PDB file of C-alpha atoms in Angstrom:
ATOM      1  CA  VAL A   1      10.052  12.129   3.451  1.00  0.00           C
ATOM      2  CA  SER A   2       9.260  10.105   6.706  1.00  0.00           C
ATOM      3  CA  PRO A   3       9.193  11.164   9.760  1.00  0.00           C
ATOM      4  CA  ILE A   4       7.456  14.457  10.097  1.00  0.00           C
ATOM      5  CA  THR A   5       9.396  15.081  13.064  1.00  0.00           C
ATOM      6  CA  MET A   6      12.445  16.247  11.213  1.00  0.00           C
ATOM      7  CA  ALA A   7      10.528  19.177  10.714  1.00  0.00           C
ATOM      8  CA  ILE A   8      10.945  19.964  14.455  1.00  0.00           C
ATOM      9  CA  PRO A   9      14.622  21.519  13.804  1.00  0.00           C
ATOM     10  CA  ALA A  10      13.112  23.825  10.828  1.00  0.00           C
ATOM     11  CA  ILE A  11      10.453  25.167  13.221  1.00  0.00           C
ATOM     12  CA  VAL A  12      13.365  26.064  15.502  1.00  0.00           C
ATOM     13  CA  LEU A  13      15.256  27.972  12.890  1.00  0.00           C
ATOM     14  CA  LYS A  14      12.175  29.758  11.975  1.00  0.00           C
ATOM     15  CA  TYR A  15      11.819  31.471  15.021  1.00  0.00           C
ATOM     16  CA  ARG A  16      15.588  31.964  15.431  1.00  0.00           C
ATOM     17  CA  TYR A  17      16.078  33.614  12.027  1.00  0.00           C
ATOM     18  CA  LYS A  18      12.511  34.790  11.412  1.00  0.00           C
ATOM     19  CA  LYS A  19      12.375  32.824   8.110  1.00  0.00           C
ATOM     20  CA  PRO A  20       9.112  30.862   6.758  1.00  0.00           C
ATOM     21  CA  ILE A  21       8.914  27.428   6.105  1.00  0.00           C
ATOM     22  CA  PHE A  22       7.997  25.785   3.016  1.00  0.00           C
ATOM     23  CA  TYR A  23       6.945  22.035   3.569  1.00  0.00           C
ATOM     24  CA  TYR A  24       7.303  19.476   0.896  1.00  0.00           C
ATOM     25  CA  CYS A  25       5.033  16.566   1.771  1.00  0.00           C
ATOM     26  CA  LEU A  26       5.828  12.934   0.478  1.00  0.00           C
ATOM     27  CA  ASP A  27       4.156  10.802   3.447  1.00  0.00           C
ATOM     28  CA  LEU A  28       0.929  11.643   5.168  1.00  0.00           C
ATOM     29  CA  TRP A  29       1.509  11.589   9.039  1.00  0.00           C
ATOM     30  CA  PRO A  30       0.183  10.487  11.246  1.00  0.00           C
ATOM     31  CA  GLU A  31      -1.579   8.039   8.752  1.00  0.00           C
ATOM     32  CA  SER A  32       2.141   6.834   7.789  1.00  0.00           C
ATOM     33  CA  MET A  33       1.870   4.958  11.441  1.00  0.00           C
ATOM     34  CA  LYS A  34      -0.888   2.569  10.476  1.00  0.00           C
ATOM     35  CA  ALA A  35       1.990   1.157   8.053  1.00  0.00           C
ATOM     36  CA  PHE A  36       3.361  -0.493  11.455  1.00  0.00           C
ATOM     37  CA  ASN A  37      -0.065  -1.683  12.780  1.00  0.00           C
ATOM     38  CA  VAL A  38      -0.557   1.631  15.019  1.00  0.00           C
ATOM     39  CA  GLY A  39      -4.434   2.091  14.815  1.00  0.00           C
ATOM     40  CA  GLU A  40      -6.222   5.467  15.267  1.00  0.00           C
ATOM     41  CA  LYS A  41      -7.295   4.256  18.788  1.00  0.00           C
ATOM     42  CA  ASN A  42      -3.715   3.562  19.861  1.00  0.00           C
ATOM     43  CA  ILE A  43      -2.573   6.322  22.518  1.00  0.00           C
ATOM     44  CA  VAL A  44       0.818   6.698  20.459  1.00  0.00           C
ATOM     45  CA  PHE A  45      -1.369   7.600  17.390  1.00  0.00           C
ATOM     46  CA  LYS A  46      -3.614  10.095  19.448  1.00  0.00           C
ATOM     47  CA  THR A  47      -0.119  11.486  20.528  1.00  0.00           C
ATOM     48  CA  VAL A  48       1.621  11.890  17.330  1.00  0.00           C
ATOM     49  CA  LYS A  49      -1.770  12.975  15.692  1.00  0.00           C
ATOM     50  CA  THR A  50      -1.390  15.921  18.299  1.00  0.00           C
ATOM     51  CA  LEU A  51       1.946  16.558  17.423  1.00  0.00           C
ATOM     52  CA  CYS A  52       1.293  16.819  13.461  1.00  0.00           C
ATOM     53  CA  LYS A  53      -1.388  19.483  14.083  1.00  0.00           C
ATOM     54  CA  TRP A  54       1.408  21.463  16.110  1.00  0.00           C
ATOM     55  CA  ILE A  55       4.010  20.865  13.418  1.00  0.00           C
ATOM     56  CA  TYR A  56       1.564  21.969  10.571  1.00  0.00           C
ATOM     57  CA  SER A  57       0.472  25.079  12.369  1.00  0.00           C
ATOM     58  CA  LYS A  58       4.149  26.487  11.799  1.00  0.00           C
ATOM     59  CA  PHE A  59       4.067  25.837   8.254  1.00  0.00           C
ATOM     60  CA  ASP A  60       3.648  28.736   6.061  1.00  0.00           C
ATOM     61  CA  LYS A  61       3.234  27.015   2.785  1.00  0.00           C
ATOM     62  CA  VAL A  62       2.725  23.136   1.881  1.00  0.00           C
ATOM     63  CA  ALA A  63       3.067  21.624  -1.356  1.00  0.00           C
ATOM     64  CA  VAL A  64       1.879  17.634  -1.667  1.00  0.00           C
ATOM     65  CA  THR A  65       2.893  15.164  -4.034  1.00  0.00           C
ATOM     66  CA  SER A  66      -0.499  13.496  -4.132  1.00  0.00           C
ATOM     67  CA  LYS A  67      -3.534  15.606  -4.633  1.00  0.00           C
ATOM     68  CA  PRO A  68      -5.496  13.443  -2.226  1.00  0.00           C
ATOM     69  CA  PHE A  69      -3.295  14.656   0.558  1.00  0.00           C
ATOM     70  CA  ILE A  70      -4.961  18.399   0.372  1.00  0.00           C
ATOM     71  CA  GLU A  71      -8.152  17.109   2.021  1.00  0.00           C
ATOM     72  CA  TYR A  72      -6.215  14.856   4.432  1.00  0.00           C
ATOM     73  CA  ILE A  73      -4.073  17.759   5.495  1.00  0.00           C
ATOM     74  CA  GLU A  74      -7.017  20.323   5.888  1.00  0.00           C
ATOM     75  CA  THR A  75      -9.076  17.754   7.652  1.00  0.00           C
ATOM     76  CA  VAL A  76      -6.780  15.596  10.056  1.00  0.00           C
ATOM     77  CA  ASN A  77      -4.091  18.164  10.755  1.00  0.00           C
ATOM     78  CA  LYS A  78      -6.339  21.070  10.167  1.00  0.00           C
ATOM     79  CA  TYR A  79      -4.174  23.351   8.169  1.00  0.00           C
ATOM     80  CA  ASN A  80      -5.896  26.179   6.659  1.00  0.00           C
ATOM     81  CA  LYS A  81      -3.241  27.927   4.930  1.00  0.00           C
ATOM     82  CA  GLU A  82      -1.918  27.702   0.795  1.00  0.00           C
ATOM     83  CA  ILE A  83      -1.303  23.900  -0.283  1.00  0.00           C
ATOM     84  CA  THR A  84       0.124  23.577  -3.417  1.00  0.00           C
ATOM     85  CA  TYR A  85       0.016  20.491  -5.689  1.00  0.00           C
ATOM     86  CA  LEU A  86       3.779  19.696  -6.927  1.00  0.00           C
ATOM     87  CA  PRO A  87       4.304  16.119  -8.003  1.00  0.00           C
ATOM     88  CA  GLN A  88       7.769  14.440  -7.661  1.00  0.00           C
ATOM     89  CA  TYR A  89      10.164  14.620 -10.569  1.00  0.00           C
ATOM     90  CA  GLY A  90      11.610  11.703 -12.732  1.00  0.00           C
ATOM     91  CA  ALA A  91      15.184  11.501 -12.647  1.00  0.00           C
ATOM     92  CA  ASP A  92      16.378  12.279 -16.437  1.00  0.00           C
ATOM     93  CA  GLU A  93      19.456  10.115 -16.250  1.00  0.00           C
ATOM     94  CA  TYR A  94      17.965   8.030 -18.961  1.00  0.00           C
ATOM     95  CA  LEU A  95      16.371  10.481 -21.055  1.00  0.00           C
ATOM     96  CA  ASP A  96      19.026   9.853 -23.870  1.00  0.00           C
ATOM     97  CA  LYS A  97      18.732   6.120 -23.751  1.00  0.00           C
ATOM     98  CA  ASP A  98      16.584   3.753 -26.051  1.00  0.00           C
ATOM     99  CA  PHE A  99      14.442   1.396 -23.958  1.00  0.00           C
ATOM    100  CA  THR A 100      12.965  -0.623 -26.862  1.00  0.00           C
ATOM    101  CA  THR A 101      12.122  -3.808 -25.689  1.00  0.00           C
ATOM    102  CA  THR A 102      13.142  -6.599 -27.900  1.00  0.00           C
ATOM    103  CA  ASP A 103      10.460  -9.339 -28.574  1.00  0.00           C
ATOM    104  CA  ASN A 104      11.785 -12.181 -26.519  1.00  0.00           C
ATOM    105  CA  GLY A 105       8.425 -14.154 -27.118  1.00  0.00           C
ATOM    106  CA  ILE A 106       7.730 -13.733 -23.236  1.00  0.00           C
ATOM    107  CA  THR A 107       5.748 -11.002 -21.521  1.00  0.00           C
ATOM    108  CA  ASP A 108       7.982  -9.721 -18.945  1.00  0.00           C
ATOM    109  CA  PHE A 109       6.379  -7.473 -16.175  1.00  0.00           C
ATOM    110  CA  VAL A 110       8.667  -5.546 -13.860  1.00  0.00           C
ATOM    111  CA  TRP A 111       8.112  -4.326 -10.414  1.00  0.00           C
ATOM    112  CA  ALA A 112      11.031  -2.034  -8.935  1.00  0.00           C
ATOM    113  CA  GLY A 113      11.618  -0.398  -5.614  1.00  0.00           C
ATOM    114  CA  ASN A 114      11.142  -0.962  -1.747  1.00  0.00           C
ATOM    115  CA  ILE A 115       9.587  -3.932  -0.813  1.00  0.00           C
ATOM    116  CA  GLY A 116       7.491  -3.065   2.372  1.00  0.00           C
ATOM    117  CA  TYR A 117       4.081  -3.935   3.558  1.00  0.00           C
ATOM    118  CA  VAL A 118       2.761  -0.603   2.090  1.00  0.00           C
ATOM    119  CA  GLN A 119       3.847  -1.796  -1.128  1.00  0.00           C
ATOM    120  CA  ASN A 120       1.438  -4.356  -1.017  1.00  0.00           C
ATOM    121  CA  LEU A 121       3.255  -7.120  -3.300  1.00  0.00           C
ATOM    122  CA  GLY A 122       0.648  -9.886  -1.847  1.00  0.00           C
ATOM    123  CA  THR A 123      -1.873  -8.594  -4.072  1.00  0.00           C
ATOM    124  CA  LEU A 124       0.471  -9.040  -7.215  1.00  0.00           C
ATOM    125  CA  ILE A 125       1.397 -12.570  -5.802  1.00  0.00           C
ATOM    126  CA  ASN A 126      -2.353 -13.514  -5.636  1.00  0.00           C
ATOM    127  CA  ALA A 127      -2.986 -11.973  -8.964  1.00  0.00           C
ATOM    128  CA  VAL A 128      -0.150 -14.074 -10.511  1.00  0.00           C
ATOM    129  CA  GLU A 129      -1.516 -17.055  -9.012  1.00  0.00           C
ATOM    130  CA  LYS A 130      -4.880 -16.621 -10.804  1.00  0.00           C
ATOM    131  CA  ILE A 131      -3.414 -16.794 -14.156  1.00  0.00           C
ATOM    132  CA  LYS A 132      -0.358 -18.781 -13.411  1.00  0.00           C
ATOM    133  CA  ASP A 133      -1.391 -21.172 -16.302  1.00  0.00           C
ATOM    134  CA  GLU A 134      -0.968 -18.497 -18.729  1.00  0.00           C
ATOM    135  CA  PRO A 135       1.758 -19.156 -20.740  1.00  0.00           C
ATOM    136  CA  ASN A 136       4.651 -16.807 -21.828  1.00  0.00           C
ATOM    137  CA  PHE A 137       4.946 -14.436 -19.010  1.00  0.00           C
ATOM    138  CA  ILE A 138       7.329 -13.542 -15.908  1.00  0.00           C
ATOM    139  CA  VAL A 139       6.799 -11.134 -13.115  1.00  0.00           C
ATOM    140  CA  HIS A 140      10.286  -9.509 -12.132  1.00  0.00           C
ATOM    141  CA  ILE A 141      10.338  -8.113  -8.686  1.00  0.00           C
ATOM    142  CA  VAL A 142      13.644  -5.733  -8.523  1.00  0.00           C
ATOM    143  CA  GLY A 143      14.237  -4.331  -5.161  1.00  0.00           C
ATOM    144  CA  ASP A 144      14.777  -5.171  -1.362  1.00  0.00           C
ATOM    145  CA  GLY A 145      12.597  -4.076   1.894  1.00  0.00           C
ATOM    146  CA  SER A 146      11.589  -5.517   5.246  1.00  0.00           C
ATOM    147  CA  ALA A 147       9.009  -7.711   3.367  1.00  0.00           C
ATOM    148  CA  ARG A 148      10.762  -9.384   1.057  1.00  0.00           C
ATOM    149  CA  LYS A 149      11.499 -12.495   2.702  1.00  0.00           C
ATOM    150  CA  GLU A 150       7.779 -12.919   3.620  1.00  0.00           C
ATOM    151  CA  TYR A 151       6.887 -12.245  -0.253  1.00  0.00           C
ATOM    152  CA  GLU A 152       9.330 -14.624  -1.368  1.00  0.00           C
ATOM    153  CA  GLU A 153       8.298 -17.229   1.011  1.00  0.00           C
ATOM    154  CA  LEU A 154       4.245 -16.660  -0.293  1.00  0.00           C
ATOM    155  CA  ALA A 155       5.508 -16.875  -3.894  1.00  0.00           C
ATOM    156  CA  ASP A 156       7.186 -20.209  -3.082  1.00  0.00           C
ATOM    157  CA  LYS A 157       4.414 -21.411  -0.835  1.00  0.00           C
ATOM    158  CA  LYS A 158       1.859 -20.993  -3.975  1.00  0.00           C
ATOM    159  CA  GLN A 159       4.814 -22.582  -6.170  1.00  0.00           C
ATOM    160  CA  LEU A 160       4.828 -19.415  -8.271  1.00  0.00           C
ATOM    161  CA  ASN A 161       9.081 -19.653  -8.679  1.00  0.00           C
ATOM    162  CA  LYS A 162       8.591 -19.961 -12.689  1.00  0.00           C
ATOM    163  CA  LYS A 163       6.263 -16.938 -12.839  1.00  0.00           C
ATOM    164  CA  ILE A 164       7.649 -14.610 -10.400  1.00  0.00           C
ATOM    165  CA  VAL A 165      11.442 -13.761  -9.975  1.00  0.00           C
ATOM    166  CA  PHE A 166      12.875 -12.143  -7.328  1.00  0.00           C
ATOM    167  CA  HIS A 167      16.096 -10.101  -8.454  1.00  0.00           C
ATOM    168  CA  GLY A 168      16.979  -8.352  -5.219  1.00  0.00           C
ATOM    169  CA  ARG A 169      18.576  -5.057  -4.619  1.00  0.00           C
ATOM    170  CA  VAL A 170      20.696  -3.998  -7.503  1.00  0.00           C
ATOM    171  CA  PRO A 171      22.550  -0.696  -8.337  1.00  0.00           C
ATOM    172  CA  PHE A 172      20.949   2.356  -9.925  1.00  0.00           C
ATOM    173  CA  ALA A 173      23.222   1.739 -12.731  1.00  0.00           C
ATOM    174  CA  ASP A 174      22.155  -1.599 -13.458  1.00  0.00           C
ATOM    175  CA  MET A 175      18.354  -0.534 -13.823  1.00  0.00           C
ATOM    176  CA  GLU A 176      18.433   0.255 -17.603  1.00  0.00           C
ATOM    177  CA  LYS A 177      18.578  -3.505 -18.369  1.00  0.00           C
ATOM    178  CA  TYR A 178      15.360  -4.255 -16.342  1.00  0.00           C
ATOM    179  CA  TYR A 179      13.731  -1.322 -18.078  1.00  0.00           C
ATOM    180  CA  LYS A 180      14.578  -2.278 -20.934  1.00  0.00           C
ATOM    181  CA  LEU A 181      13.475  -5.841 -20.550  1.00  0.00           C
ATOM    182  CA  ALA A 182       9.922  -4.745 -19.357  1.00  0.00           C
ATOM    183  CA  ASP A 183       6.914  -4.983 -21.804  1.00  0.00           C
ATOM    184  CA  ALA A 184       4.990  -3.143 -18.790  1.00  0.00           C
ATOM    185  CA  CYS A 185       5.938  -1.876 -15.163  1.00  0.00           C
ATOM    186  CA  LEU A 186       3.818  -2.579 -12.221  1.00  0.00           C
ATOM    187  CA  LEU A 187       2.779  -0.404  -9.241  1.00  0.00           C
ATOM    188  CA  THR A 188       1.040  -1.715  -6.393  1.00  0.00           C
ATOM    189  CA  LEU A 189       0.115   0.198  -2.920  1.00  0.00           C
ATOM    190  CA  ASP A 190      -1.880  -0.787   0.069  1.00  0.00           C
ATOM    191  CA  GLY A 191      -5.248   0.546  -0.370  1.00  0.00           C
ATOM    192  CA  SER A 192      -6.748  -0.157   2.896  1.00  0.00           C
ATOM    193  CA  ASN A 193      -5.962   3.684   4.442  1.00  0.00           C
ATOM    194  CA  LYS A 194      -5.139   7.163   3.390  1.00  0.00           C
ATOM    195  CA  ILE A 195      -1.662   5.841   2.616  1.00  0.00           C
ATOM    196  CA  GLY A 196      -2.932   4.144  -0.551  1.00  0.00           C
ATOM    197  CA  GLU A 197      -3.692   7.697  -1.900  1.00  0.00           C
ATOM    198  CA  THR A 198       0.051   8.534  -1.993  1.00  0.00           C
ATOM    199  CA  LEU A 199       1.528   8.797  -5.878  1.00  0.00           C
ATOM    200  CA  PRO A 200       4.914   6.878  -5.348  1.00  0.00           C
ATOM    201  CA  VAL A 201       7.982   8.366  -7.017  1.00  0.00           C
ATOM    202  CA  LYS A 202       8.555   5.242  -9.087  1.00  0.00           C
ATOM    203  CA  MET A 203       5.611   6.450 -11.296  1.00  0.00           C
ATOM    204  CA  GLN A 204       7.433   9.022 -12.524  1.00  0.00           C
ATOM    205  CA  GLY A 205      10.366   6.906 -12.666  1.00  0.00           C
ATOM    206  CA  TYR A 206       8.520   4.339 -14.843  1.00  0.00           C
TER     207      TYR A 206
END
């Protein structure tokens, strides 16, 4: 997971103990910096990009959680060794539970997870605005994050309080009732850069 600088201690250990490094890539670096509005022309971005190339040069094998990562790592980080596609797993705690949805006369959409700018909930809110006059549907947003307040204010500004409900952060154990409520689960992600090629772990969870 972010940031890639966490791999530096492993590089030190690689040379100390003469052991290979297997790197499991869940986030794209330096691309992830764009989530914080740090563009490619920024000196910080350029510095981190150089650091990323050096870090990747020390990996003996890389696995990625999303197939489009392969091209990025090969072209941007100049990695020329073996790269394997290895999707993240879905937690198995719920495999023995019945999530059959009870018909309540409403189409319930559930979006769950971290609420940041990368998750691009603005797209979802704008979509709901376009169909707000459609009867009998509610979008439930479960989770918290740095952009939650801004998205709540956007939904309020668009007068979508009856269509979009923010439930806030809930314990993992309480997610069962939301999955059982859901007629469909939603997943959104910013597609303006390569970060949008990430396959979030919530997909497997859903």
